[in-house]
Amino acid sequence: MQQPVNEPTFRQSVDVMFNRAVALMDLPPGLEQKIRVCNATYTVRFGVRLRGKIETFTGYRSVHSEHMEPVKGGIRFALSVNQDEVEALAALMTYKCALVEAPFGGSKGGLCVNPRDYDDHEMELITRRFAYELIKRDLIHPAQNVPAPDMGTGEREMAWIADQYQRMNTTDINGRACVTGKPLNNGGIHGRVEATGRGVQYALREFFRESADMEAAGMKGSLDGKRVIVQGLGNVGYHAAKFLSEDDGALITGIIEHDGALYSDTGLDVEAVRAWILGHGGVKDYPDASHTAEGAKVLEHDCDILIPAALEGVINLENAERIKAPLIIEAANGPITAGADEVLNAKGTVIIPDMYANAGGVTVSYFEWVKNLSHIRFGRMQRRQEEARHELIVRELERLDRHLGDAWSMTPNFKQKYLRGADELELVRSGLDDTMRIAYQSMREVWHGRSDVSDLRTAAYLVAIDRVASSYRAKGL
Ligand code: GLU
């Protein structure tokens, strides 16, 4: 669904939200302006010979803020990519990284291309050529600008980009750190693919640990049995829906896709729907649920939690008033326009904002970048040592067990569970969980602590802008 024409563009929408927050701060006007604007956007048009003729492609890499380097942010492949969108997304990256304390500035890239129009080999030629254009201008570089996956890109594209960088910089020992979201066998990290969806789960868990926050959304209890509608079953939406239903007992009562939506009061089987989409190209004709061709209408269905995990601007002035969910968590970037944000806030809807909700991706990207720079897998040095120490305790407990006879015995499986040292995936999840909890608390403190802040988004902007400002101040600006 497209945003109505009478609303500001995506970038203007981000600026409106920024301005709303900055009005509550005491920043020197020059600094405020410095933080808001995008530092630079590079546009490139390049040709690739495909099927006997030369096709021209347009791509962008925008750098919003270099208060910390490298700057970080994904590369999107879609026909709708444009400069305004790339700049809005780059700005969100700056605030997102600041909020979750990933030591990066903000950047974003995009290429106007529909990946479905080309075969694998053609996509490789296009991606490598785009990467070449960016690499030769240091717009892909382990110390300066580190892309990652976004809509329309994934491990495959990241592997091509990393290889392209390494071919052009054969002596750079840190070459692999030029991009994150790579496949495991190419310098990637366990848990990166699931990271954004996992982060959405951890964000919701943290929200549900705070009874006052639940009350603000008129909710009680836990995630168990809560009715969830997800828009977009791509990488982020799929993992969020899967984890929330499998681990937390949430009911996925609606799934909205490009060809309509499925809904079921008793809950949809996320794996089965995903398999159907992969096999049939959409949700239409899925046998075990009701289907409507008017997908966007399902955003307005009664539910407890709405998770927009697709495009920007899907909740706008046209439909905001009709959205019934008391809690919205923005798994996508910018799914709610600035106008809709005001309407929803006035209605009392609680919105967990994008810059926090979908920060799981860049958080695990940060871990991958550190892993690449340290040239060693997380846990490699300490895992067996940890196991050896656990073994000591288990042996003592076994001695006690024998000594006490029937009076006491170890819980079944305890030994097995306790003995195992943490592997990389567990460490990544633990680091992600910690990050999401701490960032939530920093937003929440402002939300509840300041009488002039009534929503989580403004709170998130305040925390993020304050950190970026301190960083500029420390540099003497
Ligand atoms: N594209 C993702 C985002 O919007 C991930 C960025 C990254 O990992 O650098 O946050």
Short mmCIF file of C-alpha atoms and ligand atoms in Angstrom, two decimals:
data_model
loop_
_atom_site.label_atom_id
_atom_site.label_comp_id
_atom_site.label_asym_id
_atom_site.label_seq_id
_atom_site.Cartn_x
_atom_site.Cartn_y
_atom_site.Cartn_z
CA MET A 1 0.00 0.00 0.00
CA GLN A 2 1.26 3.46 -0.87
CA GLN A 3 1.32 6.36 1.50
CA PRO A 4 -1.27 9.06 0.55
CA VAL A 5 0.13 11.98 -1.42
CA ASN A 6 -0.93 14.59 1.12
CA GLU A 7 1.61 13.30 3.63
CA PRO A 8 5.27 14.27 3.89
CA THR A 9 7.86 12.02 2.27
CA PHE A 10 9.59 9.34 4.33
CA ARG A 11 12.61 11.55 4.95
CA GLN A 12 10.44 14.50 5.93
CA SER A 13 8.51 12.18 8.23
CA VAL A 14 11.74 11.20 9.99
CA ASP A 15 12.64 14.90 10.25
CA VAL A 16 9.23 15.71 11.80
CA MET A 17 9.80 13.05 14.45
CA PHE A 18 13.35 14.28 15.01
CA ASN A 19 12.13 17.88 15.37
CA ARG A 20 9.44 16.86 17.84
CA ALA A 21 12.10 15.34 20.08
CA VAL A 22 14.76 17.98 19.59
CA ALA A 23 12.26 20.70 20.63
CA LEU A 24 12.40 19.13 24.09
CA MET A 25 16.19 19.33 24.24
CA ASP A 26 18.54 22.14 24.85
CA LEU A 27 20.92 21.77 21.93
CA PRO A 28 22.67 24.69 20.26
CA PRO A 29 20.72 25.30 16.99
CA GLY A 30 23.79 24.67 14.84
CA LEU A 31 24.36 21.28 16.37
CA GLU A 32 20.72 20.35 16.00
CA GLN A 33 20.92 21.11 12.29
CA LYS A 34 24.25 19.24 11.97
CA ILE A 35 22.74 16.10 13.43
CA ARG A 36 19.52 16.25 11.40
CA VAL A 37 20.95 16.62 7.91
CA CYS A 38 22.38 13.83 5.81
CA ASN A 39 26.11 14.42 5.34
CA ALA A 40 26.35 13.10 1.80
CA THR A 41 24.53 10.95 -0.71
CA TYR A 42 26.40 9.42 -3.59
CA THR A 43 24.40 8.52 -6.69
CA VAL A 44 25.88 6.20 -9.25
CA ARG A 45 24.60 5.12 -12.66
CA PHE A 46 26.43 2.20 -14.16
CA GLY A 47 25.97 -0.13 -17.06
CA VAL A 48 26.04 -3.92 -17.10
CA ARG A 49 25.99 -6.01 -20.26
CA LEU A 50 23.09 -8.44 -19.90
CA ARG A 51 21.45 -10.63 -22.53
CA GLY A 52 23.43 -8.96 -25.31
CA LYS A 53 22.68 -5.33 -24.43
CA ILE A 54 23.80 -2.77 -21.89
CA GLU A 55 21.38 -2.00 -19.08
CA THR A 56 21.85 1.06 -16.87
CA PHE A 57 21.19 0.86 -13.14
CA THR A 58 20.91 3.62 -10.54
CA GLY A 59 22.25 3.12 -7.03
CA TYR A 60 22.79 5.21 -3.90
CA ARG A 61 24.88 5.16 -0.77
CA SER A 62 23.96 7.81 1.74
CA VAL A 63 26.00 8.72 4.80
CA HIS A 64 23.88 10.43 7.40
CA SER A 65 26.29 10.92 10.28
CA GLU A 66 29.99 10.18 10.73
CA HIS A 67 30.16 11.02 14.44
CA MET A 68 31.45 7.45 14.71
CA GLU A 69 33.14 5.40 12.01
CA PRO A 70 32.64 3.13 10.27
CA VAL A 71 29.15 4.14 9.29
CA LYS A 72 26.72 1.25 9.08
CA GLY A 73 23.53 0.30 7.31
CA GLY A 74 22.06 -2.12 4.82
CA ILE A 75 21.80 -2.12 1.05
CA ARG A 76 18.30 -2.45 -0.36
CA PHE A 77 17.45 -3.86 -3.80
CA ALA A 78 14.01 -2.75 -4.98
CA LEU A 79 12.50 -0.85 -7.88
CA SER A 80 11.06 1.70 -5.47
CA VAL A 81 14.49 2.73 -4.10
CA ASN A 82 15.04 6.49 -4.31
CA GLN A 83 17.23 9.14 -2.74
CA ASP A 84 14.62 10.34 -0.26
CA GLU A 85 14.10 6.81 1.05
CA VAL A 86 17.82 6.02 1.28
CA GLU A 87 18.42 9.25 3.22
CA ALA A 88 15.55 8.57 5.62
CA LEU A 89 16.86 5.06 6.23
CA ALA A 90 20.42 6.35 6.75
CA ALA A 91 19.16 8.82 9.38
CA LEU A 92 17.31 6.02 11.16
CA MET A 93 20.55 4.01 11.19
CA THR A 94 22.34 6.84 13.02
CA TYR A 95 19.69 6.93 15.76
CA LYS A 96 19.34 3.14 15.89
CA CYS A 97 23.07 2.57 16.38
CA ALA A 98 23.22 5.28 19.06
CA LEU A 99 20.24 3.81 20.91
CA VAL A 100 21.64 0.27 21.08
CA GLU A 101 25.22 1.50 21.58
CA ALA A 102 26.61 -0.02 18.41
CA PRO A 103 29.69 2.14 17.77
CA PHE A 104 28.75 3.26 14.28
CA GLY A 105 27.49 6.26 12.37
CA GLY A 106 24.48 5.86 10.09
CA SER A 107 24.41 4.99 6.41
CA LYS A 108 22.21 3.21 3.88
CA GLY A 109 22.38 2.08 0.31
CA GLY A 110 19.95 1.13 -2.37
CA LEU A 111 19.85 -0.09 -5.94
CA CYS A 112 16.84 0.34 -8.23
CA VAL A 113 16.41 -3.23 -9.39
CA ASN A 114 13.84 -5.97 -9.09
CA PRO A 115 15.92 -9.06 -8.22
CA ARG A 116 13.12 -11.30 -9.54
CA ASP A 117 13.75 -10.04 -13.07
CA TYR A 118 17.26 -11.56 -13.22
CA ASP A 119 18.85 -14.96 -12.76
CA ASP A 120 21.61 -15.68 -10.21
CA HIS A 121 24.47 -14.99 -12.56
CA GLU A 122 22.98 -11.71 -13.74
CA MET A 123 22.35 -10.60 -10.15
CA GLU A 124 25.97 -11.40 -9.34
CA LEU A 125 27.19 -9.23 -12.22
CA ILE A 126 24.93 -6.35 -11.15
CA THR A 127 25.84 -6.62 -7.45
CA ARG A 128 29.58 -6.85 -8.11
CA ARG A 129 29.48 -3.85 -10.41
CA PHE A 130 27.55 -1.78 -7.85
CA ALA A 131 29.98 -2.90 -5.12
CA TYR A 132 32.94 -1.97 -7.34
CA GLU A 133 31.57 1.57 -7.75
CA LEU A 134 31.16 1.95 -3.98
CA ILE A 135 34.43 0.26 -3.00
CA LYS A 136 36.58 2.48 -5.19
CA ARG A 137 35.15 5.51 -3.37
CA ASP A 138 35.62 3.96 0.09
CA LEU A 139 31.84 3.73 0.45
CA ILE A 140 32.42 0.10 1.32
CA HIS A 141 35.37 -0.25 3.67
CA PRO A 142 35.91 -2.07 7.02
CA ALA A 143 36.99 1.15 8.75
CA GLN A 144 34.69 3.58 6.99
CA ASN A 145 31.47 2.16 5.66
CA VAL A 146 30.11 -1.32 6.32
CA PRO A 147 26.92 -2.39 4.50
CA ALA A 148 24.62 -5.29 5.43
CA PRO A 149 21.49 -6.96 4.08
CA ASP A 150 18.18 -5.15 3.82
CA MET A 151 15.05 -5.67 1.71
CA GLY A 152 15.86 -7.66 -1.42
CA THR A 153 19.38 -8.61 -0.31
CA GLY A 154 20.77 -11.37 1.90
CA GLU A 155 23.79 -13.57 2.54
CA ARG A 156 24.36 -14.23 -1.14
CA GLU A 157 24.77 -10.55 -2.07
CA MET A 158 26.94 -9.90 1.01
CA ALA A 159 29.28 -12.75 -0.01
CA TRP A 160 29.67 -11.21 -3.50
CA ILE A 161 30.35 -7.78 -2.01
CA ALA A 162 32.96 -9.16 0.43
CA ASP A 163 34.67 -11.06 -2.36
CA GLN A 164 34.64 -8.00 -4.61
CA TYR A 165 36.25 -5.93 -1.85
CA GLN A 166 38.89 -8.59 -1.23
CA ARG A 167 39.75 -8.79 -4.94
CA MET A 168 40.26 -5.03 -5.01
CA ASN A 169 42.16 -4.92 -1.68
CA THR A 170 44.19 -8.09 -1.67
CA THR A 171 46.46 -7.09 1.23
CA ASP A 172 43.77 -5.83 3.61
CA ILE A 173 43.86 -8.38 6.41
CA ASN A 174 40.53 -7.03 7.73
CA GLY A 175 38.86 -7.20 4.35
CA ARG A 176 36.08 -9.49 5.51
CA ALA A 177 34.86 -6.82 7.91
CA CYS A 178 33.87 -4.62 4.95
CA VAL A 179 30.33 -6.00 5.05
CA THR A 180 28.18 -7.94 7.53
CA GLY A 181 25.41 -10.48 7.08
CA LYS A 182 27.76 -12.81 5.18
CA PRO A 183 27.22 -16.58 5.02
CA LEU A 184 28.80 -18.53 7.88
CA ASN A 185 31.45 -20.11 5.68
CA ASN A 186 32.45 -16.67 4.44
CA GLY A 187 33.10 -14.82 7.67
CA GLY A 188 29.49 -14.60 8.86
CA ILE A 189 28.26 -15.19 12.38
CA HIS A 190 25.70 -17.59 13.86
CA GLY A 191 22.38 -15.92 14.50
CA ARG A 192 22.68 -13.01 12.03
CA VAL A 193 19.88 -14.21 9.74
CA GLU A 194 17.40 -14.54 12.59
CA ALA A 195 18.73 -11.47 14.44
CA THR A 196 16.15 -8.80 13.57
CA GLY A 197 13.21 -11.13 14.24
CA ARG A 198 14.86 -12.37 17.42
CA GLY A 199 15.35 -8.76 18.48
CA VAL A 200 11.62 -8.11 18.02
CA GLN A 201 10.92 -11.07 20.32
CA TYR A 202 13.38 -9.82 22.97
CA ALA A 203 11.91 -6.31 22.72
CA LEU A 204 8.39 -7.62 23.34
CA ARG A 205 9.58 -9.80 26.21
CA GLU A 206 11.15 -6.76 27.85
CA PHE A 207 7.96 -4.77 27.33
CA PHE A 208 5.95 -7.55 28.98
CA ARG A 209 8.30 -7.54 31.98
CA GLU A 210 7.11 -4.03 32.82
CA SER A 211 3.58 -4.01 34.20
CA ALA A 212 3.24 -0.20 33.97
CA ASP A 213 4.06 -0.36 30.25
CA MET A 214 1.57 -3.13 29.67
CA GLU A 215 -1.03 -1.07 31.49
CA ALA A 216 -0.31 1.89 29.20
CA ALA A 217 -1.43 -0.38 26.35
CA GLY A 218 -4.33 -1.71 28.42
CA MET A 219 -2.78 -5.17 28.58
CA LYS A 220 -2.20 -7.77 31.24
CA GLY A 221 -0.43 -11.09 31.62
CA SER A 222 2.24 -12.39 29.31
CA LEU A 223 2.79 -12.98 25.62
CA ASP A 224 1.12 -16.35 25.98
CA GLY A 225 -2.15 -16.36 24.05
CA LYS A 226 -1.78 -12.79 22.76
CA ARG A 227 -3.20 -12.31 19.25
CA VAL A 228 -0.59 -11.05 16.82
CA ILE A 229 -0.97 -9.78 13.25
CA VAL A 230 2.20 -9.66 11.15
CA GLN A 231 2.55 -7.71 7.94
CA GLY A 232 5.23 -9.21 5.69
CA LEU A 233 6.57 -12.73 6.14
CA GLY A 234 10.04 -11.90 4.84
CA ASN A 235 13.14 -12.55 6.91
CA VAL A 236 12.15 -10.23 9.78
CA GLY A 237 8.41 -10.95 9.94
CA TYR A 238 8.90 -14.68 9.57
CA HIS A 239 11.43 -14.99 12.38
CA ALA A 240 9.48 -12.69 14.71
CA ALA A 241 6.24 -14.63 14.13
CA LYS A 242 7.98 -18.00 14.42
CA PHE A 243 9.75 -17.20 17.70
CA LEU A 244 6.74 -15.50 19.29
CA SER A 245 4.48 -18.43 18.50
CA GLU A 246 6.97 -21.24 19.20
CA ASP A 247 8.70 -19.86 22.30
CA ASP A 248 6.17 -17.50 23.87
CA GLY A 249 2.81 -19.04 23.00
CA ALA A 250 1.53 -16.04 21.04
CA LEU A 251 -1.20 -16.71 18.46
CA ILE A 252 -0.45 -15.45 14.97
CA THR A 253 -4.00 -14.54 13.94
CA GLY A 254 -3.12 -12.66 10.75
CA ILE A 255 -0.37 -12.68 8.12
CA ILE A 256 -0.44 -9.98 5.44
CA GLU A 257 1.50 -10.45 2.22
CA HIS A 258 1.68 -8.75 -1.18
CA ASP A 259 -1.20 -10.83 -2.58
CA GLY A 260 -3.61 -10.51 0.33
CA ALA A 261 -3.83 -11.76 3.88
CA LEU A 262 -4.57 -14.91 5.85
CA TYR A 263 -6.40 -14.83 9.15
CA SER A 264 -7.52 -17.36 11.69
CA ASP A 265 -8.80 -16.80 15.25
CA THR A 266 -7.15 -20.02 16.40
CA GLY A 267 -3.72 -19.05 15.09
CA LEU A 268 -1.79 -19.72 11.87
CA ASP A 269 1.02 -22.24 11.48
CA VAL A 270 3.90 -19.89 10.61
CA GLU A 271 6.15 -22.60 9.15
CA ALA A 272 3.37 -23.94 6.96
CA VAL A 273 2.46 -20.46 5.67
CA ARG A 274 6.11 -19.67 4.98
CA ALA A 275 6.53 -22.93 3.06
CA TRP A 276 3.37 -22.13 1.08
CA ILE A 277 4.66 -18.66 0.18
CA LEU A 278 8.01 -20.06 -0.94
CA GLY A 279 6.30 -22.71 -3.05
CA HIS A 280 3.46 -20.61 -4.51
CA GLY A 281 4.79 -17.04 -4.53
CA GLY A 282 2.14 -15.74 -2.15
CA VAL A 283 -0.53 -16.61 0.43
CA LYS A 284 -3.43 -17.05 -1.99
CA ASP A 285 -5.10 -20.49 -1.90
CA TYR A 286 -3.39 -21.47 1.36
CA PRO A 287 -5.75 -24.20 2.56
CA ASP A 288 -5.91 -23.83 6.34
CA ALA A 289 -7.07 -20.24 6.86
CA SER A 290 -9.40 -17.56 5.55
CA HIS A 291 -7.98 -15.37 2.80
CA THR A 292 -8.77 -11.86 1.70
CA ALA A 293 -7.30 -10.12 -1.32
CA GLU A 294 -7.51 -6.83 0.55
CA GLY A 295 -4.45 -7.43 2.73
CA ALA A 296 -4.17 -3.90 4.09
CA LYS A 297 -7.63 -4.21 5.69
CA VAL A 298 -6.26 -6.89 8.02
CA LEU A 299 -4.02 -4.22 9.60
CA GLU A 300 -7.29 -2.90 11.01
CA HIS A 301 -8.44 -6.22 12.50
CA ASP A 302 -8.89 -6.66 16.20
CA CYS A 303 -5.67 -8.03 17.79
CA ASP A 304 -3.34 -7.41 20.72
CA ILE A 305 -0.09 -6.77 18.88
CA LEU A 306 0.44 -5.50 15.35
CA ILE A 307 3.83 -6.09 13.74
CA PRO A 308 4.38 -4.20 10.50
CA ALA A 309 7.46 -5.93 9.09
CA ALA A 310 7.40 -4.84 5.46
CA LEU A 311 7.47 -1.41 3.86
CA GLU A 312 7.46 2.16 5.12
CA GLY A 313 4.32 4.27 5.29
CA VAL A 314 1.81 1.40 5.52
CA ILE A 315 0.09 2.98 8.52
CA ASN A 316 -0.74 6.50 7.43
CA LEU A 317 -3.39 9.21 7.74
CA GLU A 318 -5.75 7.15 5.62
CA ASN A 319 -6.00 4.15 7.95
CA ALA A 320 -4.48 5.22 11.31
CA GLU A 321 -7.81 6.03 12.93
CA ARG A 322 -9.11 2.52 12.18
CA ILE A 323 -6.12 0.60 13.60
CA LYS A 324 -7.42 -1.32 16.62
CA ALA A 325 -4.24 -2.90 17.99
CA PRO A 326 -3.34 -1.33 21.36
CA LEU A 327 0.34 -2.19 20.82
CA ILE A 328 2.32 -1.80 17.58
CA ILE A 329 5.92 -2.89 17.28
CA GLU A 330 7.67 -1.53 14.19
CA ALA A 331 9.75 -4.38 12.83
CA ALA A 332 10.07 -2.51 9.51
CA ASN A 333 11.76 0.87 9.15
CA GLY A 334 9.27 3.74 9.07
CA PRO A 335 6.00 1.79 8.74
CA ILE A 336 4.07 4.57 10.52
CA THR A 337 4.07 8.06 8.99
CA ALA A 338 4.57 11.10 11.22
CA GLY A 339 0.90 12.02 10.78
CA ALA A 340 -0.31 8.53 11.67
CA ASP A 341 2.02 8.53 14.65
CA GLU A 342 0.20 11.56 16.06
CA VAL A 343 -3.22 10.03 15.44
CA LEU A 344 -2.21 6.78 17.16
CA ASN A 345 -0.57 8.56 20.09
CA ALA A 346 -3.74 10.59 20.61
CA LYS A 347 -5.73 7.33 20.64
CA GLY A 348 -3.42 5.90 23.31
CA THR A 349 -1.84 3.23 21.10
CA VAL A 350 1.58 2.23 22.42
CA ILE A 351 4.19 2.12 19.65
CA ILE A 352 7.54 0.41 20.13
CA PRO A 353 9.53 2.39 17.56
CA ASP A 354 11.54 1.04 14.64
CA MET A 355 14.87 2.45 15.74
CA TYR A 356 14.64 0.19 18.77
CA ALA A 357 12.39 -2.64 17.62
CA ASN A 358 14.40 -3.68 14.57
CA ALA A 359 17.86 -2.94 15.97
CA GLY A 360 18.60 -6.65 16.42
CA GLY A 361 20.01 -6.82 12.90
CA VAL A 362 22.63 -4.13 13.31
CA THR A 363 23.43 -5.37 16.82
CA VAL A 364 24.43 -8.79 15.54
CA SER A 365 26.14 -7.11 12.58
CA TYR A 366 28.28 -5.37 15.17
CA PHE A 367 29.19 -8.75 16.67
CA GLU A 368 30.06 -10.07 13.21
CA TRP A 369 32.27 -7.06 12.49
CA VAL A 370 34.10 -7.54 15.80
CA LYS A 371 34.48 -11.25 15.04
CA ASN A 372 35.98 -10.44 11.63
CA LEU A 373 38.41 -7.93 13.10
CA SER A 374 39.48 -10.29 15.86
CA HIS A 375 39.79 -13.19 13.39
CA ILE A 376 38.41 -15.67 15.88
CA ARG A 377 35.03 -17.22 16.54
CA PHE A 378 33.27 -16.17 19.74
CA GLY A 379 33.69 -18.77 22.47
CA ARG A 380 36.64 -20.53 20.84
CA MET A 381 39.06 -19.80 23.69
CA GLN A 382 36.79 -20.19 26.70
CA ARG A 383 34.17 -22.79 25.83
CA ARG A 384 36.03 -25.95 26.90
CA GLN A 385 37.57 -24.23 29.89
CA GLU A 386 34.07 -23.27 31.00
CA GLU A 387 32.98 -26.87 30.52
CA ALA A 388 35.93 -28.14 32.57
CA ARG A 389 35.01 -25.88 35.48
CA HIS A 390 31.36 -26.93 35.28
CA GLU A 391 32.54 -30.54 35.33
CA LEU A 392 34.15 -29.90 38.73
CA ILE A 393 30.83 -28.78 40.20
CA VAL A 394 28.91 -31.62 38.59
CA ARG A 395 31.36 -34.15 40.08
CA GLU A 396 30.83 -32.68 43.54
CA LEU A 397 27.04 -32.81 43.06
CA GLU A 398 27.29 -36.44 41.94
CA ARG A 399 29.24 -37.23 45.10
CA LEU A 400 26.49 -35.57 47.14
CA ASP A 401 23.87 -37.47 45.19
CA ARG A 402 25.54 -40.80 46.06
CA HIS A 403 26.00 -39.76 49.65
CA LEU A 404 22.38 -38.64 50.20
CA GLY A 405 20.85 -41.69 48.53
CA ASP A 406 17.06 -41.34 48.10
CA ALA A 407 16.88 -38.05 50.03
CA TRP A 408 18.14 -35.97 47.10
CA SER A 409 19.02 -36.43 43.48
CA MET A 410 20.04 -34.24 40.59
CA THR A 411 17.28 -33.04 38.25
CA PRO A 412 17.28 -35.17 35.10
CA ASN A 413 19.19 -33.50 32.26
CA PHE A 414 20.83 -31.03 34.66
CA LYS A 415 24.27 -32.49 34.05
CA GLN A 416 23.90 -32.42 30.30
CA LYS A 417 22.54 -28.86 30.24
CA TYR A 418 24.98 -27.44 32.76
CA LEU A 419 28.08 -29.05 31.34
CA ARG A 420 27.80 -27.54 27.92
CA GLY A 421 29.82 -24.33 27.46
CA ALA A 422 28.17 -21.60 25.41
CA ASP A 423 28.68 -21.81 21.67
CA GLU A 424 28.70 -18.83 19.32
CA LEU A 425 24.94 -18.85 18.76
CA GLU A 426 24.22 -18.78 22.48
CA LEU A 427 26.70 -15.97 23.00
CA VAL A 428 25.21 -13.96 20.14
CA ARG A 429 21.70 -14.41 21.52
CA SER A 430 22.84 -13.46 24.99
CA GLY A 431 24.55 -10.32 23.67
CA LEU A 432 21.46 -9.43 21.67
CA ASP A 433 19.13 -9.99 24.61
CA ASP A 434 21.30 -7.84 26.86
CA THR A 435 21.41 -5.07 24.23
CA MET A 436 17.64 -5.08 23.74
CA ARG A 437 16.97 -5.00 27.47
CA ILE A 438 19.38 -2.17 28.20
CA ALA A 439 18.18 -0.07 25.26
CA TYR A 440 14.54 -0.58 26.29
CA GLN A 441 15.30 0.57 29.80
CA SER A 442 17.09 3.68 28.55
CA MET A 443 14.01 4.64 26.47
CA ARG A 444 11.61 3.74 29.22
CA GLU A 445 13.39 5.87 31.77
CA VAL A 446 12.78 8.93 29.60
CA TRP A 447 9.21 7.87 28.74
CA HIS A 448 8.19 7.59 32.38
CA GLY A 449 10.67 10.04 33.84
CA ARG A 450 9.80 13.17 31.87
CA SER A 451 6.38 14.78 32.04
CA ASP A 452 6.83 16.29 28.56
CA VAL A 453 7.44 12.88 26.92
CA SER A 454 4.38 10.74 26.36
CA ASP A 455 5.53 8.15 23.84
CA LEU A 456 8.38 5.71 23.35
CA ARG A 457 9.42 7.09 19.98
CA THR A 458 10.12 10.56 21.33
CA ALA A 459 11.95 8.93 24.24
CA ALA A 460 14.06 6.88 21.82
CA TYR A 461 14.94 9.96 19.78
CA LEU A 462 15.89 11.86 22.94
CA VAL A 463 18.27 9.11 24.07
CA ALA A 464 19.77 8.69 20.60
CA ILE A 465 20.17 12.39 19.76
CA ASP A 466 21.71 13.05 23.15
CA ARG A 467 24.35 10.37 22.51
CA VAL A 468 25.13 11.64 19.02
CA ALA A 469 25.36 15.19 20.37
CA SER A 470 27.79 14.14 23.13
CA SER A 471 29.93 12.45 20.56
CA TYR A 472 30.06 15.62 18.43
CA ARG A 473 30.75 17.73 21.52
CA ALA A 474 33.60 15.44 22.53
CA LYS A 475 35.12 16.08 19.11
CA GLY A 476 34.98 19.80 19.81
CA LEU A 477 32.13 20.65 17.46
N1 GLU B 1 19.36 -3.33 7.19
C1 GLU B 1 19.30 -3.55 8.60
C2 GLU B 1 18.68 -2.34 9.30
O1 GLU B 1 17.93 -1.60 8.72
C3 GLU B 1 20.62 -3.98 9.17
C4 GLU B 1 21.73 -2.99 9.09
C5 GLU B 1 23.10 -3.54 9.51
O2 GLU B 1 23.15 -4.66 9.99
O3 GLU B 1 24.06 -2.80 9.34
O4 GLU B 1 18.85 -2.14 10.46
#
